[in-house]
Short mmCIF file of C-alpha atoms and ligand atoms in Angstrom, two decimals:
data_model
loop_
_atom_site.label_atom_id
_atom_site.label_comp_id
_atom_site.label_asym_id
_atom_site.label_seq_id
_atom_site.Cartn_x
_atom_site.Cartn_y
_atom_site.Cartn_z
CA UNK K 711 0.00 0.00 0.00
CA UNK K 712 3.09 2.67 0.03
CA UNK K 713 4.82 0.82 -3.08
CA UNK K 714 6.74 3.32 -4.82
CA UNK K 715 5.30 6.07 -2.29
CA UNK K 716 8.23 8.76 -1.67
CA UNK K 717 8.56 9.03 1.76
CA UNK K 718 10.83 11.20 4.63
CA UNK K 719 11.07 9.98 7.68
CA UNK K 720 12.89 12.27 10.52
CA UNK K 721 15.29 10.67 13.38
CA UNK K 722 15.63 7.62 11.04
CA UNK K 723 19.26 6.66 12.87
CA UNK K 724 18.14 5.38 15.87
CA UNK K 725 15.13 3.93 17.59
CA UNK K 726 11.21 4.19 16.33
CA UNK K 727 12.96 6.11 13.21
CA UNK K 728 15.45 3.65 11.92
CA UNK K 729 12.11 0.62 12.40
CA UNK K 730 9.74 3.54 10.64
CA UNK K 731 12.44 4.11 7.70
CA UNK K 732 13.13 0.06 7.70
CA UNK K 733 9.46 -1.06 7.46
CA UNK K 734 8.23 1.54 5.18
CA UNK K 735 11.87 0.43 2.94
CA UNK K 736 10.53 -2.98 2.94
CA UNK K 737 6.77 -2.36 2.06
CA UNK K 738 8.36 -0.62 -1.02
CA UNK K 739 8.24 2.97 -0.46
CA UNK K 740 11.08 5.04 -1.47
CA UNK K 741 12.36 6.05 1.52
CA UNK K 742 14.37 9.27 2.03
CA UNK K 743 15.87 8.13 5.72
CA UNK K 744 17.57 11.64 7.53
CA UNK K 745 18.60 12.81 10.54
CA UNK K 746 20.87 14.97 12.29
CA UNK K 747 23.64 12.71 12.70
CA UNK K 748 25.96 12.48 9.81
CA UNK K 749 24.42 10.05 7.73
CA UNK K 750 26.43 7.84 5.32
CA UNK K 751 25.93 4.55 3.29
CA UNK K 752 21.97 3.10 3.48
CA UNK K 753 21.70 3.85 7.06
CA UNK K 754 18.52 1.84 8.08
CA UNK K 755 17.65 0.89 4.58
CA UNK K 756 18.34 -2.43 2.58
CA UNK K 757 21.57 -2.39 0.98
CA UNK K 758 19.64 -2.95 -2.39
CA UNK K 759 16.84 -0.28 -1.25
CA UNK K 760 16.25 3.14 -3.97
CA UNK K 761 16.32 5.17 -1.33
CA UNK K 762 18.97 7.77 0.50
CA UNK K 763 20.19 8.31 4.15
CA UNK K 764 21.09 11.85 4.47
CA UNK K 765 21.69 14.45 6.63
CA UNK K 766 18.57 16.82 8.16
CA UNK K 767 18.11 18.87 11.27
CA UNK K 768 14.56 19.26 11.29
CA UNK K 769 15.04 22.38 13.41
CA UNK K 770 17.20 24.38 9.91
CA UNK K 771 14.83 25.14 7.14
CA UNK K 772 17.51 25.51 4.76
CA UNK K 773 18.21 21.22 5.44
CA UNK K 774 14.00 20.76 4.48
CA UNK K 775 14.83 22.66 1.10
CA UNK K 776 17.64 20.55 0.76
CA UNK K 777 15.85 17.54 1.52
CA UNK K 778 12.84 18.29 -0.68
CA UNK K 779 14.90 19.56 -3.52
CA UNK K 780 16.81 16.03 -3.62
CA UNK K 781 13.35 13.89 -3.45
CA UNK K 782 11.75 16.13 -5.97
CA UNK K 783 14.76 15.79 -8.69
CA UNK K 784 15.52 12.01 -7.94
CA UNK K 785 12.37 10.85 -7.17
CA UNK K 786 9.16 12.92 -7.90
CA UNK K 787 7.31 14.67 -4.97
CA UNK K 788 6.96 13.44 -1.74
CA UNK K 789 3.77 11.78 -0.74
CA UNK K 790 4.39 10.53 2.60
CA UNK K 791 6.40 12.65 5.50
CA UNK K 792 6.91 11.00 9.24
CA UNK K 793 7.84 14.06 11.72
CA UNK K 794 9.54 11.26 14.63
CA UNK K 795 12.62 12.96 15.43
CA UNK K 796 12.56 14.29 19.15
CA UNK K 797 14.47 14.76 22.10
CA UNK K 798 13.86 14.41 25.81
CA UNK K 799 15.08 15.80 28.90
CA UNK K 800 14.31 15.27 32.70
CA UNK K 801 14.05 17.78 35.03
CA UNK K 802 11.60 19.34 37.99
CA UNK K 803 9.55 21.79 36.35
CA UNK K 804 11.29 24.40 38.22
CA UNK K 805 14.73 23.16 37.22
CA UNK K 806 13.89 23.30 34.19
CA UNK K 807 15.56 26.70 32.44
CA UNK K 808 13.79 28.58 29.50
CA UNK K 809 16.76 27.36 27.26
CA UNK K 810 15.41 23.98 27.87
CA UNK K 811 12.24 24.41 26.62
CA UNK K 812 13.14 26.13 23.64
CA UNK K 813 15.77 23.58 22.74
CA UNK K 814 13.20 21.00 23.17
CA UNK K 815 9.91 23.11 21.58
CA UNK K 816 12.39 23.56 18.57
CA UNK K 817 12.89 20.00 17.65
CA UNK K 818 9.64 18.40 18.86
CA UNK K 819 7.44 21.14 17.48
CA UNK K 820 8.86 23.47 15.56
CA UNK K 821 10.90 20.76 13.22
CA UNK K 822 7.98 19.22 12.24
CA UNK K 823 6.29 22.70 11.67
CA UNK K 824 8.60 22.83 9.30
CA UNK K 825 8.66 19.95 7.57
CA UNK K 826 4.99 20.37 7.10
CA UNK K 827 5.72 23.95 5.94
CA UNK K 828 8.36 22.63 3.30
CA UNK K 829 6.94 19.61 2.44
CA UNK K 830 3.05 19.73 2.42
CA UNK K 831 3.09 22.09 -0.97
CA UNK K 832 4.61 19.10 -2.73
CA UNK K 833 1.68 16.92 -1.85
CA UNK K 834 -0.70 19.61 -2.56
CA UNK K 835 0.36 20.23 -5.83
CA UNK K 836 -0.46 16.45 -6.59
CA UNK K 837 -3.26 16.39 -4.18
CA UNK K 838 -1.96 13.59 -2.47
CA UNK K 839 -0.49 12.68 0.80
CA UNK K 840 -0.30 11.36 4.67
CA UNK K 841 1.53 13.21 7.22
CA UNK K 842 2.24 11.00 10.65
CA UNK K 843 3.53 12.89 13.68
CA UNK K 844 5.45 10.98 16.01
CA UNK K 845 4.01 12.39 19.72
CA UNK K 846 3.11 10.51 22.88
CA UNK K 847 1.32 9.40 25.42
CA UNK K 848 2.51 12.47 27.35
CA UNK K 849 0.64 14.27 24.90
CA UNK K 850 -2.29 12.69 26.42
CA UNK K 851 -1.42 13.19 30.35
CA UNK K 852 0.60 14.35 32.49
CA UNK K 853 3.88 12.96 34.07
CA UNK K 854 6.43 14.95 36.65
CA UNK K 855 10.19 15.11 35.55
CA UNK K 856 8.98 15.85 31.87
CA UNK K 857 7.16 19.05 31.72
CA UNK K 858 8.83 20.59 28.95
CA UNK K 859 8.84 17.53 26.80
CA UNK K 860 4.89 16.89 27.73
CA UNK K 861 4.33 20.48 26.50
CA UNK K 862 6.29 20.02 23.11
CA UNK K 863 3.89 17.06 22.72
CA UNK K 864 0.92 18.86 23.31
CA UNK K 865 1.84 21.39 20.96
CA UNK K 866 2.66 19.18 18.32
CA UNK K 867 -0.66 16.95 19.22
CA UNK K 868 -2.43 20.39 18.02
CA UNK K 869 0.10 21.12 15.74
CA UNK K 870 -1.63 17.53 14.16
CA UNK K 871 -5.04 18.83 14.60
CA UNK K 872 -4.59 22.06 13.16
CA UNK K 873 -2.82 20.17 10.17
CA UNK K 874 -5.59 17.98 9.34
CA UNK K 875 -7.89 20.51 9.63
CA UNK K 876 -6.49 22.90 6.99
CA UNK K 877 -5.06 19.88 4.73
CA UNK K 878 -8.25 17.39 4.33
CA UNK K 879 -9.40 19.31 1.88
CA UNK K 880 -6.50 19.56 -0.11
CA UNK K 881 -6.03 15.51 -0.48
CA UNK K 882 -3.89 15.27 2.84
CA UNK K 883 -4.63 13.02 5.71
CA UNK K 884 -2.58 14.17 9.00
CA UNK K 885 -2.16 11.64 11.87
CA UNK K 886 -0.84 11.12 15.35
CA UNK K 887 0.80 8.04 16.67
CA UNK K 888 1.03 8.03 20.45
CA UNK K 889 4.21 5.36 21.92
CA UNK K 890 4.30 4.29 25.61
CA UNK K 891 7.22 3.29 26.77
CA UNK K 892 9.75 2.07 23.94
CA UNK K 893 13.08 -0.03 24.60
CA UNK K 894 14.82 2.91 22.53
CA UNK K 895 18.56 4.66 23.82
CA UNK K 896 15.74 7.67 24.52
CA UNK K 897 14.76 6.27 27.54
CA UNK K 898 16.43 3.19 28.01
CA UNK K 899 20.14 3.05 29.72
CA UNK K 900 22.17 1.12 27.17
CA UNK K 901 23.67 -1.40 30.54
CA UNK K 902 20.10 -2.66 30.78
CA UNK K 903 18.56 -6.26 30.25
CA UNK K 904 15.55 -6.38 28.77
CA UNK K 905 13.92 -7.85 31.99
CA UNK K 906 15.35 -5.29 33.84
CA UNK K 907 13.76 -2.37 31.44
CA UNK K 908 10.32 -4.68 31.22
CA UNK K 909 10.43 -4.45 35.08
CA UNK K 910 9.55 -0.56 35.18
CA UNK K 911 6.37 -1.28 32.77
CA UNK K 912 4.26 -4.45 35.41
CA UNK K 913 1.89 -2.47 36.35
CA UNK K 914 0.15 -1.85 33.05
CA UNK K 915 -1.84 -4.31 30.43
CA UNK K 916 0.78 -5.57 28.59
CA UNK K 917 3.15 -5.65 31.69
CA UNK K 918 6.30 -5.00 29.32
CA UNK K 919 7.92 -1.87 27.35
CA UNK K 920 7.18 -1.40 23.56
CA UNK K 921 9.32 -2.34 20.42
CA UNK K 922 10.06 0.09 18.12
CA UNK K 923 8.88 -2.28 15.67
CA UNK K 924 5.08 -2.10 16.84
CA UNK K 925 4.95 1.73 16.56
CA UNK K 926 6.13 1.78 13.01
CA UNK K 927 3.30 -0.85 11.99
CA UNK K 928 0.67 1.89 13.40
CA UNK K 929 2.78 4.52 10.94
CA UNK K 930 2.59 2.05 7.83
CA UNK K 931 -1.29 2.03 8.51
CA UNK K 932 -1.84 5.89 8.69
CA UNK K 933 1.21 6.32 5.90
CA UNK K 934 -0.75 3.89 3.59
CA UNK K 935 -4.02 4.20 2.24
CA UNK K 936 -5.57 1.49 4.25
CA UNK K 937 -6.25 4.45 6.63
CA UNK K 938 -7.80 6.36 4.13
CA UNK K 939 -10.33 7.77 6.22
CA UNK K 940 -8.23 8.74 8.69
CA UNK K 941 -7.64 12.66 9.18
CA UNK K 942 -6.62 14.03 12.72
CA UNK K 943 -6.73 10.70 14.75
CA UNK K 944 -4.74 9.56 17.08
CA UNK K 945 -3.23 5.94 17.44
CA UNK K 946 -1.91 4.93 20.80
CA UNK K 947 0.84 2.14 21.53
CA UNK K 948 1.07 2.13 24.53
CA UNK K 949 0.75 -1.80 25.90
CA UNK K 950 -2.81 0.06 27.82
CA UNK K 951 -0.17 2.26 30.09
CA UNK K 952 -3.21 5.06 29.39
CA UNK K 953 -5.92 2.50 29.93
CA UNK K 954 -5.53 2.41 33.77
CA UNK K 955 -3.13 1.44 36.82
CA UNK K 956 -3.12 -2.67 36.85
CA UNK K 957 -2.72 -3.66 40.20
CA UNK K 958 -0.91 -6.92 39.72
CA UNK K 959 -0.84 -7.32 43.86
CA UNK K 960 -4.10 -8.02 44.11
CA UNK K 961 -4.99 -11.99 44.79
CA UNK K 962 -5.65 -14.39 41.41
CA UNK K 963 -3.86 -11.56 39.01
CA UNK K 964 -0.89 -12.78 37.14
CA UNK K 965 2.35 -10.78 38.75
CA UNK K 966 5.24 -11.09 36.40
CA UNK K 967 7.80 -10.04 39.19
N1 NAD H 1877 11.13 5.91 23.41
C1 NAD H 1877 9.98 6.22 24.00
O1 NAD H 1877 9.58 5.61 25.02
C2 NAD H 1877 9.09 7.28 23.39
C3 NAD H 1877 7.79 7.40 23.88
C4 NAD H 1877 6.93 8.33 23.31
C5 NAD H 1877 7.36 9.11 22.25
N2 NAD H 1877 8.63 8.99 21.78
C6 NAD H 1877 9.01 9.83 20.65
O2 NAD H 1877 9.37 8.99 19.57
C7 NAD H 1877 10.28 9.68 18.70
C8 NAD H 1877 11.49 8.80 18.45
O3 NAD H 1877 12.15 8.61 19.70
P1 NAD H 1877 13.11 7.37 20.01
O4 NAD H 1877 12.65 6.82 21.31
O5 NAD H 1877 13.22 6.49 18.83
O6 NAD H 1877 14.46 8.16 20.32
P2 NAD H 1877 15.98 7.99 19.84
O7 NAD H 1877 16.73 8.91 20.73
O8 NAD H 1877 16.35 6.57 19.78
O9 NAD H 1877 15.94 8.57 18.36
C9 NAD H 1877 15.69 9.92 18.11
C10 NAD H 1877 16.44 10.31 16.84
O10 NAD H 1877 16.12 11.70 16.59
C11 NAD H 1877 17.32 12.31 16.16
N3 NAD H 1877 17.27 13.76 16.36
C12 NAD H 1877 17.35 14.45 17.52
N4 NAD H 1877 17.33 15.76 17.27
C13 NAD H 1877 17.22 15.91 15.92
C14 NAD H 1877 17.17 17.03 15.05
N5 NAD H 1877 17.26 18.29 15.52
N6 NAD H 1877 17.04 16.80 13.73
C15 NAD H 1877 16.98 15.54 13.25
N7 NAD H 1877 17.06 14.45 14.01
C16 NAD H 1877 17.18 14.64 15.34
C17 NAD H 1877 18.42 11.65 16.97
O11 NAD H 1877 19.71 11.83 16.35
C18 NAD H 1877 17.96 10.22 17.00
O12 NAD H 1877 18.51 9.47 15.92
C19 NAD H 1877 10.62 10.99 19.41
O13 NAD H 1877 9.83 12.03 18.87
C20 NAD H 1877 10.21 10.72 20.85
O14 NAD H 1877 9.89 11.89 21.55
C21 NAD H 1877 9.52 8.11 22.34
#
């Protein structure tokens, strides 16, 4: 269903990104992988794959023109774009400087601001396209030690809103995928086993953390036109975290610890 699509994915070297750019790579879109790292040889992409692995900071306009300027002249206009590149930082609300928050408000929301800005004309022009914002569930709730991050989420849950609004009518469907937790280097301390990072997720549904490989199926849906109906939803993979507090403590409920 995204065969032959031309797609940009943001934050493709590492976590959700790199599965995103992968899956859509193997379901035969032409997948323009970036992110600010330096990016060299296929990056997440098959050796054999038609698509590129370059260089974008999502918060410099002047990398989007460079970005859409290569996809337009090697592969025709871009019809899918996946704003997932983010950054996180803990702190107390009242530790938290105003640097902070625009450091993270500039990646988080304003870099896919802008990749809308630079890259939705394309898709108008052809009437065609499906924007997917990476946000979370802290775009849902709230959570202490992350209020600058939470707020960049909220603003780019809107952002999503506001989006689908103004671009349903012009042939483009904007979405919202919501992780939980994800065993990513985000949020996940490199010296831990997986039981040990499962261990912090018990107490919800699924009683484990995500995969970065069961957001990007919810992406491949709203990228591909087997959500074609979908404008300014939300899709949340969380493992239930949102659902509710289990208590696995109480008598005759399984307990994995
Ligand atoms: N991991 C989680 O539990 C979790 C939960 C909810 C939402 N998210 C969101 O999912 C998205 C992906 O996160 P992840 O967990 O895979 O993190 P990650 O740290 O593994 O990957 C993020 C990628 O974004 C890139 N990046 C950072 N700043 C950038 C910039 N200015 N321009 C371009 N690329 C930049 C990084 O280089 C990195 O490759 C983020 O938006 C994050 O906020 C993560």
């Amino acid at each position: 269903m995204v065969k032959d699509r031309v797609a940009i994915v943001t934050g493709a070297a590492s976590g959700m990104g790199k599965a995103i750019a992968a899956l859509l790579d193997r379901e035969g879109a032409i997948v323009i992988a970036t992110d600010k790292v330096m990016a060299d040889g296929k990056g997440p992409l098959a050796d054999n794959s038609p698509g590129v692995f370059v260089t974008l900071d999502v918060t410099r306009a002047e990398d989007w023109a460079e970005v859409a300027a290569l996809a337009q002249a090697r592969y025709g206009p871009p019809s899918i774009l996946v704003n997932n590149a983010g950054i996180l930082h803990f702190a107390s609300l009242l530790e938290t400087s105003p640097e902070q928050v625009r450091a993270i408000m500039d990646v988080n929301f304003m870099g896919a601001f802008l990749g809308i800005r630079t890259i939705a004309p394309f898709m108008v022009r052809e009437r065609r396209g499906a924007i997917v914002n990476i946000c979370s569930i802290d775009a849902t709730k709230a959570t202490n030690g992350v209020a600058a991050y939470a707020s960049s989420k909220w603003a780019l849950r809107g952002l999503t809103k506001a989006a689908a609004m103004e671009l349903g009518p012009l042939g483009i469907r904007v979405n919202a995928v919501h992780p939980g937790g994800i065993s990513t280097p985000m949020v996940r301390d490199g010296a831990m086993t997986d039981a040990e990072f499962d261990a912090i997720y018990h107490d919800i549904p699924l009683q484990r953390a995500g995969l970065s490989e069961e957001v990007a199926e919810a992406v491949l849906y709203l990228a591909s036109e087997r959500s074609s109906y979908c404008a300014g939803t939300e899709i949340v993979v969380d493992g239930g975290a949102t659902v509710g507090t289990y208590y696995a403590q109480l008598p005759g409920y399984p307990d994995p610890r």
